[in-house]
Amino acid sequence: MNTPDNTSKTTSAPEGAAVPVEKSDSQWREELTPEEYRVLRQAGTERPYTGEYWDTHTEGVYQCRACGSQLFTSREKFDSHCGWPSFWAPLAEGTVRYIHDRTMGMERVEVRCANCDSHLGHVFEGEGYGTPTDQRFCINSVSLRLVTPEEN
């Protein structure tokens, strides 16, 4: 995994992954709802405890709402009680990329979709959750679409 110490580098997409999505701002505005656009394309954040998936325990794969890339699975999702969906790891190496985020007077690591460069949320380390990676990928529900096994 690309660690926060190495966040300025873009990870390559996994073998067999779709060609990176490149769309104009007007195309994104046409395809996304205003809230999806605000979060995915302008790095906004939805209010805690309001998103569709913050408390979901349904089995499935979480895709990028903007491009459909598979990003996380329900196996790595855990209850962090922070108000947003939390995962301890992405689905596979290279499905997300990391960027140093120094906005709002904080030092954070932003998580973006490696396929379409949409903002997903942030990753935090060392918070003491009993997960295999000691990481919390704090992801906006509006950035995701859950696909259940029945839908595949």
PDB file of C-alpha atoms in Angstrom, residues 38-106:
ATOM      1  CA  ARG A  38     -19.781  18.708  -4.549  1.00  0.00           C
ATOM      2  CA  VAL A  39     -18.227  15.718  -2.780  1.00  0.00           C
ATOM      3  CA  LEU A  40     -16.694  13.729  -5.650  1.00  0.00           C
ATOM      4  CA  ARG A  41     -15.381  16.569  -7.821  1.00  0.00           C
ATOM      5  CA  GLN A  42     -14.915  19.422  -5.311  1.00  0.00           C
ATOM      6  CA  ALA A  43     -13.635  17.348  -2.349  1.00  0.00           C
ATOM      7  CA  GLY A  44     -16.623  18.158  -0.176  1.00  0.00           C
ATOM      8  CA  THR A  45     -17.784  16.175   2.830  1.00  0.00           C
ATOM      9  CA  GLU A  46     -21.261  14.986   3.643  1.00  0.00           C
ATOM     10  CA  ARG A  47     -22.560  15.619   7.148  1.00  0.00           C
ATOM     11  CA  PRO A  48     -21.847  12.783   9.608  1.00  0.00           C
ATOM     12  CA  TYR A  49     -24.585  10.215  10.281  1.00  0.00           C
ATOM     13  CA  THR A  50     -26.551  11.296   7.194  1.00  0.00           C
ATOM     14  CA  GLY A  51     -25.067   9.152   4.419  1.00  0.00           C
ATOM     15  CA  GLU A  52     -26.654   6.046   3.004  1.00  0.00           C
ATOM     16  CA  TYR A  53     -23.922   3.610   4.142  1.00  0.00           C
ATOM     17  CA  TRP A  54     -22.542   4.878   7.453  1.00  0.00           C
ATOM     18  CA  ASP A  55     -24.389   2.155   9.399  1.00  0.00           C
ATOM     19  CA  THR A  56     -24.890  -0.462   6.681  1.00  0.00           C
ATOM     20  CA  HIS A  57     -23.860  -4.080   7.273  1.00  0.00           C
ATOM     21  CA  THR A  58     -25.020  -5.425   3.899  1.00  0.00           C
ATOM     22  CA  GLU A  59     -22.625  -7.771   2.091  1.00  0.00           C
ATOM     23  CA  GLY A  60     -21.225  -6.522  -1.191  1.00  0.00           C
ATOM     24  CA  VAL A  61     -18.715  -4.431  -3.079  1.00  0.00           C
ATOM     25  CA  TYR A  62     -18.547  -0.658  -2.820  1.00  0.00           C
ATOM     26  CA  GLN A  63     -17.978   0.998  -6.181  1.00  0.00           C
ATOM     27  CA  CYS A  64     -17.029   4.563  -7.026  1.00  0.00           C
ATOM     28  CA  ARG A  65     -20.304   6.381  -7.660  1.00  0.00           C
ATOM     29  CA  ALA A  66     -18.677   8.453 -10.417  1.00  0.00           C
ATOM     30  CA  CYS A  67     -17.067   5.704 -12.528  1.00  0.00           C
ATOM     31  CA  GLY A  68     -18.106   2.301 -11.153  1.00  0.00           C
ATOM     32  CA  SER A  69     -14.622   1.109 -10.148  1.00  0.00           C
ATOM     33  CA  GLN A  70     -14.615  -1.418  -7.326  1.00  0.00           C
ATOM     34  CA  LEU A  71     -12.986   0.218  -4.298  1.00  0.00           C
ATOM     35  CA  PHE A  72     -13.917  -1.517  -1.018  1.00  0.00           C
ATOM     36  CA  THR A  73     -15.824  -4.584   0.183  1.00  0.00           C
ATOM     37  CA  SER A  74     -18.096  -5.198   3.133  1.00  0.00           C
ATOM     38  CA  ARG A  75     -15.438  -7.591   4.535  1.00  0.00           C
ATOM     39  CA  GLU A  76     -13.170  -4.618   5.326  1.00  0.00           C
ATOM     40  CA  LYS A  77     -15.969  -2.361   6.593  1.00  0.00           C
ATOM     41  CA  PHE A  78     -16.143  -1.818  10.349  1.00  0.00           C
ATOM     42  CA  ASP A  79     -18.086   0.223  12.888  1.00  0.00           C
ATOM     43  CA  SER A  80     -15.943   3.193  13.836  1.00  0.00           C
ATOM     44  CA  HIS A  81     -18.904   5.238  15.101  1.00  0.00           C
ATOM     45  CA  CYS A  82     -17.558   8.334  13.328  1.00  0.00           C
ATOM     46  CA  GLY A  83     -20.649   8.958  11.176  1.00  0.00           C
ATOM     47  CA  TRP A  84     -19.181   7.847   7.833  1.00  0.00           C
ATOM     48  CA  PRO A  85     -18.538   4.411   6.334  1.00  0.00           C
ATOM     49  CA  SER A  86     -15.178   3.122   7.569  1.00  0.00           C
ATOM     50  CA  PHE A  87     -12.949   0.492   6.007  1.00  0.00           C
ATOM     51  CA  TRP A  88      -9.603  -0.842   7.200  1.00  0.00           C
ATOM     52  CA  ALA A  89      -8.257  -1.356   3.646  1.00  0.00           C
ATOM     53  CA  PRO A  90      -9.254  -0.837   0.027  1.00  0.00           C
ATOM     54  CA  LEU A  91     -10.332  -3.790  -2.118  1.00  0.00           C
ATOM     55  CA  ALA A  92      -6.915  -4.064  -3.805  1.00  0.00           C
ATOM     56  CA  GLU A  93      -3.642  -2.236  -4.206  1.00  0.00           C
ATOM     57  CA  GLY A  94      -3.975   0.544  -6.746  1.00  0.00           C
ATOM     58  CA  THR A  95      -7.739   1.038  -6.548  1.00  0.00           C
ATOM     59  CA  VAL A  96      -7.281   4.287  -4.621  1.00  0.00           C
ATOM     60  CA  ARG A  97      -4.603   6.947  -4.540  1.00  0.00           C
ATOM     61  CA  TYR A  98      -3.432   9.193  -1.727  1.00  0.00           C
ATOM     62  CA  ILE A  99      -2.788  12.931  -1.592  1.00  0.00           C
ATOM     63  CA  HIS A 100      -1.505  15.093   1.263  1.00  0.00           C
ATOM     64  CA  ASP A 101      -4.383  17.331   2.323  1.00  0.00           C
ATOM     65  CA  ARG A 102      -3.449  20.447   4.251  1.00  0.00           C
ATOM     66  CA  THR A 103      -6.848  22.163   4.003  1.00  0.00           C
ATOM     67  CA  MET A 104      -8.844  23.368   6.996  1.00  0.00           C
ATOM     68  CA  GLY A 105      -5.641  23.789   9.035  1.00  0.00           C
ATOM     69  CA  MET A 106      -5.103  20.024   9.330  1.00  0.00           C
TER      70      MET A 106
END
